[in-house]
Short mmCIF file of C-alpha atoms in Angstrom, two decimals:
data_model
loop_
_atom_site.label_atom_id
_atom_site.label_comp_id
_atom_site.label_asym_id
_atom_site.label_seq_id
_atom_site.Cartn_x
_atom_site.Cartn_y
_atom_site.Cartn_z
CA MET A 1 -41.15 132.49 146.72
CA GLY A 2 -37.91 130.72 147.58
CA ARG A 3 -37.13 129.14 150.91
CA GLY A 4 -34.82 131.98 151.94
CA ALA A 5 -37.43 134.64 151.33
CA ALA A 6 -40.08 132.75 153.24
CA ALA A 7 -37.77 132.16 156.16
CA ALA A 8 -36.95 135.85 156.31
CA ALA A 9 -40.57 136.95 156.45
CA LEU A 10 -42.76 134.35 158.06
CA PRO A 11 -41.00 133.87 161.44
CA ARG A 12 -41.01 137.63 162.00
CA ALA A 13 -44.77 137.70 161.42
CA ALA A 14 -45.23 134.63 163.61
CA VAL A 15 -43.36 136.16 166.54
CA LEU A 16 -45.26 139.42 166.26
CA ALA A 17 -48.59 137.69 165.92
CA ALA A 18 -47.93 135.40 168.88
CA THR A 19 -47.05 138.21 171.25
CA ALA A 20 -48.82 141.30 169.93
CA ALA A 21 -45.86 143.58 170.65
CA ALA A 22 -42.79 142.97 172.82
CA ALA A 23 -43.00 146.29 174.60
CA PRO A 24 -43.21 147.00 178.36
CA THR A 25 -46.56 148.72 177.73
CA ALA A 26 -47.87 145.51 176.21
CA ALA A 27 -46.66 143.15 178.95
CA ALA A 28 -50.17 141.86 179.62
CA ALA A 29 -50.45 140.83 175.98
CA GLY A 30 -47.46 138.50 176.15
CA GLY A 31 -44.35 140.60 176.88
CA ARG A 32 -42.25 139.51 179.83
CA ARG A 33 -40.13 141.73 182.08
CA ALA A 34 -36.60 140.62 182.81
CA ALA A 35 -36.14 139.37 186.38
CA ALA A 36 -32.90 141.30 186.94
CA PRO A 37 -33.50 144.98 187.64
CA ALA A 38 -30.21 146.00 186.03
CA LYS A 39 -31.74 145.77 182.57
CA ALA A 40 -35.27 146.87 181.86
CA ALA A 41 -36.50 144.54 179.12
CA ALA A 42 -39.38 142.83 177.40
CA ALA A 43 -39.36 139.55 175.52
CA ALA A 44 -41.41 137.73 172.95
CA ALA A 45 -41.26 134.07 172.01
CA THR A 46 -42.98 131.56 169.78
CA VAL A 47 -42.58 128.11 168.32
CA TYR A 48 -42.38 128.38 164.57
CA ASP A 49 -43.35 125.51 162.24
CA ASP A 50 -42.66 125.80 158.56
CA GLY A 51 -43.30 122.16 157.95
CA ARG A 52 -39.59 121.28 158.25
CA GLY A 53 -39.58 120.88 162.04
CA LYS A 54 -40.71 123.04 164.95
CA ALA A 55 -38.25 125.66 166.12
CA ALA A 56 -38.22 128.01 169.09
CA ILE A 57 -37.67 131.71 168.31
CA SER A 58 -37.35 134.47 170.88
CA VAL A 59 -36.85 138.19 170.79
CA SER A 60 -35.61 140.38 173.67
CA VAL A 61 -35.69 144.18 173.92
CA ASN A 62 -33.34 146.06 176.22
CA ARG A 63 -31.39 149.26 176.63
CA VAL A 64 -27.62 149.39 177.10
CA PRO A 65 -25.62 152.47 178.24
CA VAL A 66 -24.31 154.21 175.14
CA GLY A 67 -20.56 154.15 174.54
CA THR A 68 -19.79 151.67 177.35
CA GLN A 69 -17.82 148.50 177.39
CA GLU A 70 -21.09 146.62 177.85
CA ALA A 71 -22.46 148.14 174.62
CA ARG A 72 -19.32 147.20 172.72
CA GLU A 73 -19.09 143.66 174.04
CA THR A 74 -22.75 142.94 173.17
CA THR A 75 -21.86 142.86 169.46
CA GLU A 76 -18.32 141.51 169.64
CA CYS A 77 -17.78 137.97 168.40
CA PRO A 78 -16.68 135.87 171.42
CA ASP A 79 -13.39 134.03 171.65
CA LYS A 80 -13.68 130.42 170.51
CA VAL A 81 -11.55 129.37 173.47
CA PHE A 82 -14.62 129.93 175.62
CA ILE A 83 -17.66 129.78 173.27
CA ALA A 84 -18.06 127.09 170.58
CA TYR A 85 -19.57 128.30 167.31
CA ASP A 86 -19.39 127.73 163.55
CA SER A 87 -19.39 131.34 162.39
CA CYS A 88 -19.74 134.88 163.68
CA ALA A 89 -19.70 138.27 161.95
CA THR A 90 -20.08 141.87 163.20
CA THR A 91 -21.09 144.70 160.79
CA ARG A 92 -21.91 148.34 161.13
CA ARG A 93 -25.07 149.35 159.38
CA ALA A 94 -25.81 152.57 157.51
CA ASP A 95 -27.69 154.13 160.49
CA GLY A 96 -24.71 153.53 162.79
CA SER A 97 -26.18 150.44 164.45
CA VAL A 98 -23.87 147.48 165.05
CA LEU A 99 -25.10 143.99 164.25
CA MET A 100 -23.61 140.61 165.24
CA ILE A 101 -24.81 137.33 163.85
CA LEU A 102 -23.49 134.23 165.57
CA LYS A 103 -24.23 130.64 164.58
CA GLY A 104 -23.35 128.38 167.49
CA PHE A 105 -24.70 125.80 169.94
CA GLU A 106 -26.89 125.72 173.01
CA TYR A 107 -24.40 123.64 174.98
CA PRO A 108 -20.63 124.31 175.26
CA ASN A 109 -19.72 120.79 174.14
CA ARG A 110 -22.31 120.79 171.30
CA ARG A 111 -24.07 117.87 172.93
CA GLY A 112 -27.41 116.80 171.58
CA GLY A 113 -26.90 118.63 168.34
CA THR A 114 -28.95 121.62 169.54
CA LYS A 115 -27.95 124.69 167.56
CA LEU A 116 -28.42 128.26 168.79
CA TRP A 117 -28.22 131.07 166.22
CA ARG A 118 -28.61 134.60 167.41
CA ALA A 119 -28.49 138.20 166.26
CA GLU A 120 -27.59 141.12 168.52
CA LEU A 121 -28.31 144.68 167.42
CA VAL A 122 -27.19 147.83 169.34
CA THR A 123 -28.24 151.21 167.95
CA PRO A 124 -26.47 154.57 168.47
CA THR A 125 -29.13 155.52 171.04
CA GLY A 126 -28.67 152.38 173.14
CA GLN A 127 -31.55 150.24 171.87
CA HIS A 128 -30.55 146.56 172.19
CA ILE A 129 -32.55 143.94 170.34
CA GLY A 130 -31.61 140.27 170.46
CA VAL A 131 -33.02 137.37 168.45
CA GLN A 132 -32.37 133.75 169.28
CA GLU A 133 -33.47 130.67 167.40
CA TRP A 134 -32.98 126.93 167.82
CA ASN A 135 -33.38 123.81 165.75
CA ALA A 136 -35.66 122.43 168.44
CA PRO A 137 -39.06 123.53 169.91
CA ALA A 138 -37.34 124.66 173.14
CA GLU A 139 -33.91 125.95 174.01
CA LYS A 140 -33.12 123.10 176.45
CA ASP A 141 -34.23 119.51 177.02
CA ALA A 142 -36.09 119.23 173.75
CA PRO A 143 -35.22 116.87 170.89
CA VAL A 144 -33.73 118.34 167.71
CA THR A 145 -36.39 118.59 164.99
CA ARG A 146 -34.34 119.90 162.07
CA ASP A 147 -30.71 120.26 160.90
CA GLU A 148 -30.62 124.02 161.37
CA PRO A 149 -32.77 126.82 162.82
CA PRO A 150 -35.25 128.22 160.28
CA LEU A 151 -33.82 131.74 159.84
CA THR A 152 -30.81 132.31 157.68
CA SER A 153 -28.50 135.23 158.27
CA THR A 154 -30.77 137.31 156.06
CA GLY A 155 -33.80 136.25 158.03
CA LEU A 156 -32.15 137.01 161.35
CA THR A 157 -31.22 140.46 160.08
CA ALA A 158 -34.74 141.15 158.88
CA LEU A 159 -36.26 140.15 162.24
CA VAL A 160 -33.77 141.90 164.52
CA THR A 161 -33.99 145.15 162.55
CA ALA A 162 -37.82 145.23 162.44
CA PRO A 163 -39.04 148.67 163.57
CA GLU A 164 -41.47 147.21 166.11
CA TRP A 165 -38.58 146.25 168.39
CA ARG A 166 -37.01 149.73 168.38
CA ALA A 167 -40.43 151.17 169.29
CA ALA A 168 -40.55 148.67 172.17
CA ALA A 169 -37.10 149.80 173.37
CA ASP A 170 -38.20 153.43 173.23
CA ALA A 171 -41.27 152.57 175.36
CA ILE A 172 -39.11 151.49 178.25
CA PRO A 173 -39.35 154.36 180.78
CA ARG A 174 -36.15 156.35 180.92
CA LYS A 175 -35.89 155.93 184.70
CA GLN A 176 -35.50 152.19 184.05
CA TRP A 177 -32.69 152.56 181.57
CA PRO A 178 -29.49 150.95 182.89
CA LYS A 179 -26.65 153.21 183.83
CA PRO A 180 -22.94 152.57 183.37
CA ALA A 181 -21.31 150.56 186.08
CA PRO A 182 -19.62 152.69 188.79
CA ASN A 183 -16.18 151.48 187.75
CA GLU A 184 -16.77 152.04 184.04
CA HIS A 185 -14.65 155.18 184.24
CA PRO A 186 -11.84 155.84 184.40
CA ALA A 187 -10.69 153.00 182.22
CA ARG A 188 -8.06 150.67 183.59
CA THR A 189 -4.93 150.00 181.58
CA GLY A 190 -2.65 147.09 180.84
CA SER A 191 -3.05 143.65 179.32
CA VAL A 192 -3.55 140.56 181.45
CA SER A 193 -2.88 138.24 178.45
CA ALA A 194 0.43 139.88 177.64
CA THR A 195 1.47 139.91 181.29
CA LEU A 196 0.60 136.23 181.67
CA ALA A 197 2.53 135.35 178.52
CA GLY A 198 5.57 137.14 179.99
CA LEU A 199 5.30 135.14 183.23
CA THR A 200 5.02 131.72 181.55
CA PRO A 201 7.90 129.42 182.59
CA HIS A 202 10.85 129.34 180.22
CA GLY A 203 10.73 126.54 177.71
CA ILE A 204 6.95 126.35 177.37
CA LYS A 205 5.62 127.74 174.10
CA VAL A 206 2.76 130.27 174.13
CA ALA A 207 0.69 129.08 171.17
CA SER A 208 -1.87 131.90 171.40
CA LYS A 209 -3.07 134.55 173.77
CA GLY A 210 -6.12 136.71 174.39
CA SER A 211 -6.68 140.33 173.44
CA ALA A 212 -5.59 143.27 175.58
CA ASP A 213 -7.77 143.59 178.69
CA PRO A 214 -6.78 144.90 182.13
CA GLU A 215 -8.98 142.44 184.06
CA PHE A 216 -9.02 139.12 182.17
CA GLY A 217 -6.71 137.28 179.89
CA TYR A 218 -5.47 133.86 178.80
CA VAL A 219 -2.77 131.97 177.03
CA VAL A 220 -2.82 128.57 175.36
CA LEU A 221 0.39 126.76 176.16
CA ASP A 222 2.06 123.99 174.12
CA ASP A 223 4.80 121.98 175.81
CA GLY A 224 4.65 119.23 173.21
CA GLU A 225 2.31 117.08 175.26
CA GLY A 226 -0.98 118.73 174.38
CA ALA A 227 -2.56 122.20 174.44
CA SER A 228 -3.34 123.72 177.84
CA LEU A 229 -5.45 126.82 178.55
CA VAL A 230 -4.30 129.12 181.36
CA GLN A 231 -6.49 132.09 182.31
CA VAL A 232 -6.19 134.92 184.81
CA ASN A 233 -8.73 137.29 186.41
CA VAL A 234 -7.42 140.46 188.04
CA GLN A 235 -9.98 142.29 190.18
CA PRO A 236 -9.10 145.64 191.87
CA ASP A 237 -10.84 145.38 195.23
CA MET A 238 -12.63 142.29 196.49
CA ARG A 239 -12.48 142.92 200.21
CA ASP A 240 -16.27 142.92 200.51
CA VAL A 241 -16.40 139.19 199.68
CA GLU A 242 -12.98 138.23 201.00
CA ASP A 243 -14.37 136.11 203.82
CA GLN A 244 -16.52 134.13 201.41
CA LEU A 245 -13.65 133.41 199.01
CA PHE A 246 -10.86 132.73 201.53
CA GLY A 247 -12.15 130.51 204.26
CA GLU A 248 -10.90 127.31 205.87
CA GLY A 249 -7.54 126.15 204.50
CA THR A 250 -6.44 129.63 203.40
CA GLU A 251 -2.73 130.38 203.77
CA THR A 252 -1.74 133.92 204.90
CA LEU A 253 1.70 135.12 203.85
CA PRO A 254 3.90 137.49 205.91
CA ASP A 255 2.80 140.51 203.86
CA GLY A 256 -0.89 139.73 204.51
CA THR A 257 -1.61 138.17 201.11
CA LYS A 258 -4.04 135.25 201.31
CA VAL A 259 -3.71 132.16 199.11
CA THR A 260 -6.09 129.26 198.47
CA THR A 261 -5.96 126.44 195.95
CA HIS A 262 -8.49 124.22 194.21
CA LYS A 263 -8.45 121.20 191.95
CA GLU A 264 -11.87 120.48 190.42
CA PRO A 265 -13.72 119.39 187.31
CA GLY A 266 -13.82 121.86 184.46
CA GLU A 267 -16.67 122.59 182.00
CA LYS A 268 -19.86 120.73 182.84
CA GLY A 269 -20.67 118.12 180.22
CA VAL A 270 -17.10 117.78 178.92
CA ALA A 271 -15.79 114.51 180.27
CA GLY A 272 -12.25 114.49 181.71
CA ILE A 273 -11.75 118.29 181.87
CA VAL A 274 -9.96 119.42 185.02
CA MET A 275 -9.26 122.92 186.33
CA TRP A 276 -6.45 123.74 188.75
CA THR A 277 -6.72 127.17 190.44
CA VAL A 278 -4.61 129.35 192.68
CA ASP A 279 -6.63 132.25 194.13
CA THR A 280 -4.91 135.18 195.86
CA ILE A 281 -5.91 138.46 197.50
CA ARG A 282 -3.60 141.25 198.59
CA PRO A 283 -4.22 143.36 201.75
CA ASP A 284 -5.60 146.17 199.52
CA GLY A 285 -8.19 143.78 198.08
CA ARG A 286 -6.57 143.12 194.72
CA ARG A 287 -7.45 139.61 193.70
CA VAL A 288 -5.50 137.56 191.19
CA VAL A 289 -6.94 134.18 190.16
CA VAL A 290 -4.96 131.84 187.91
CA SER A 291 -6.62 128.71 186.49
CA ALA A 292 -5.16 126.03 184.18
CA PHE A 293 -6.94 123.33 182.20
CA ASN A 294 -5.91 120.07 180.58
CA SER A 295 -7.32 121.23 177.25
CA GLY A 296 -6.72 124.13 174.85
CA ALA A 297 -10.23 125.45 175.54
CA GLN A 298 -12.86 125.14 178.25
CA ASN A 299 -15.34 123.43 175.92
CA THR A 300 -13.28 120.87 174.11
CA PRO A 301 -12.13 117.36 175.13
CA PRO A 302 -8.95 116.94 177.17
CA THR A 303 -5.64 116.97 175.29
CA ARG A 304 -3.67 115.61 178.29
CA THR A 305 -4.25 114.19 181.79
CA ALA A 306 -3.16 117.32 183.69
CA PRO A 307 -2.61 121.03 182.90
CA ALA A 308 0.77 122.07 181.50
CA LEU A 309 1.62 124.05 184.65
CA THR A 310 1.96 122.65 188.13
CA MET A 311 0.19 124.13 191.12
CA LYS A 312 3.60 125.51 192.24
CA GLN A 313 4.03 127.30 188.90
CA LEU A 314 0.47 128.66 189.07
CA ARG A 315 1.20 129.97 192.56
CA THR A 316 4.36 131.71 191.40
CA ILE A 317 2.43 133.42 188.58
CA ALA A 318 -0.44 134.49 190.86
CA LEU A 319 1.94 136.03 193.47
CA ASP A 320 4.15 137.84 190.94
CA PRO A 321 4.30 141.61 191.75
CA THR A 322 3.81 142.48 188.07
CA TRP A 323 0.05 142.19 188.61
CA LEU A 324 0.19 145.19 190.91
CA THR A 325 1.21 147.40 187.98
CA LEU A 326 -1.96 146.83 185.94
CA GLY A 327 -4.60 149.55 186.02
#
């Protein structure tokens, strides 16, 4: 039996043997409930050793609301501007399930050489099975023991599609199944990325921009001095946390809009990354937050000493009335 075939079969058996069955009804035998009540779940984990180095493998079993944005995003390959990875592929299987296999890293800046490979499967009935594996005996704070995690893409597929996990998902009581978020419908409209690109100061090139989304977007700017990521969050009504977000030092404009600014380090573990932010909230609670970085991504080394846009330019973008037309 070749290495690939062994890797596809043995870890699956090892995980099952170590935990009996990752179902809520078998929690006492090794399954673990998720701490957050929003998702009823069980999990199974083991340290697999094929003689080439110990590797942690875990399986989680959840439900996701069928047909929702959450269900779609679970199997969408992430944007490399925010998540570092080597490869990612999403496929639709014959039974209508959607499978994503992502080969990436435990830490955003790839430090320590710890690799995290995972498979996410969402079925037409809302069963969500996730498999994660590392090239170390633990996901964090453990030395790397091998070049790559033990399961190939074929092995990940074999494990995540094992029928035991679907049975575990079906064993979750229906009353514990998560429901769509209250604001899931009706869908909001507009594109934050396209709007941001249109508000970029004249003379600065938009090298790339994010996909159409009415709540979040980004552009990567190139002014000839190094790439610079600028991102925007647009939230419809944040009055319930307004006092927490806009405290001492907040400026209140004549129309009641509140503005606060921050200059702080960016991604933890990436030396030299800075993030400049202008945060605003209108009287109706609509919040627009604009942040700029001195790098083309949150998880890569700096390309310049400061972001491509000044705080004044970020403020102008955040206060532009165009944001009021989204959604």
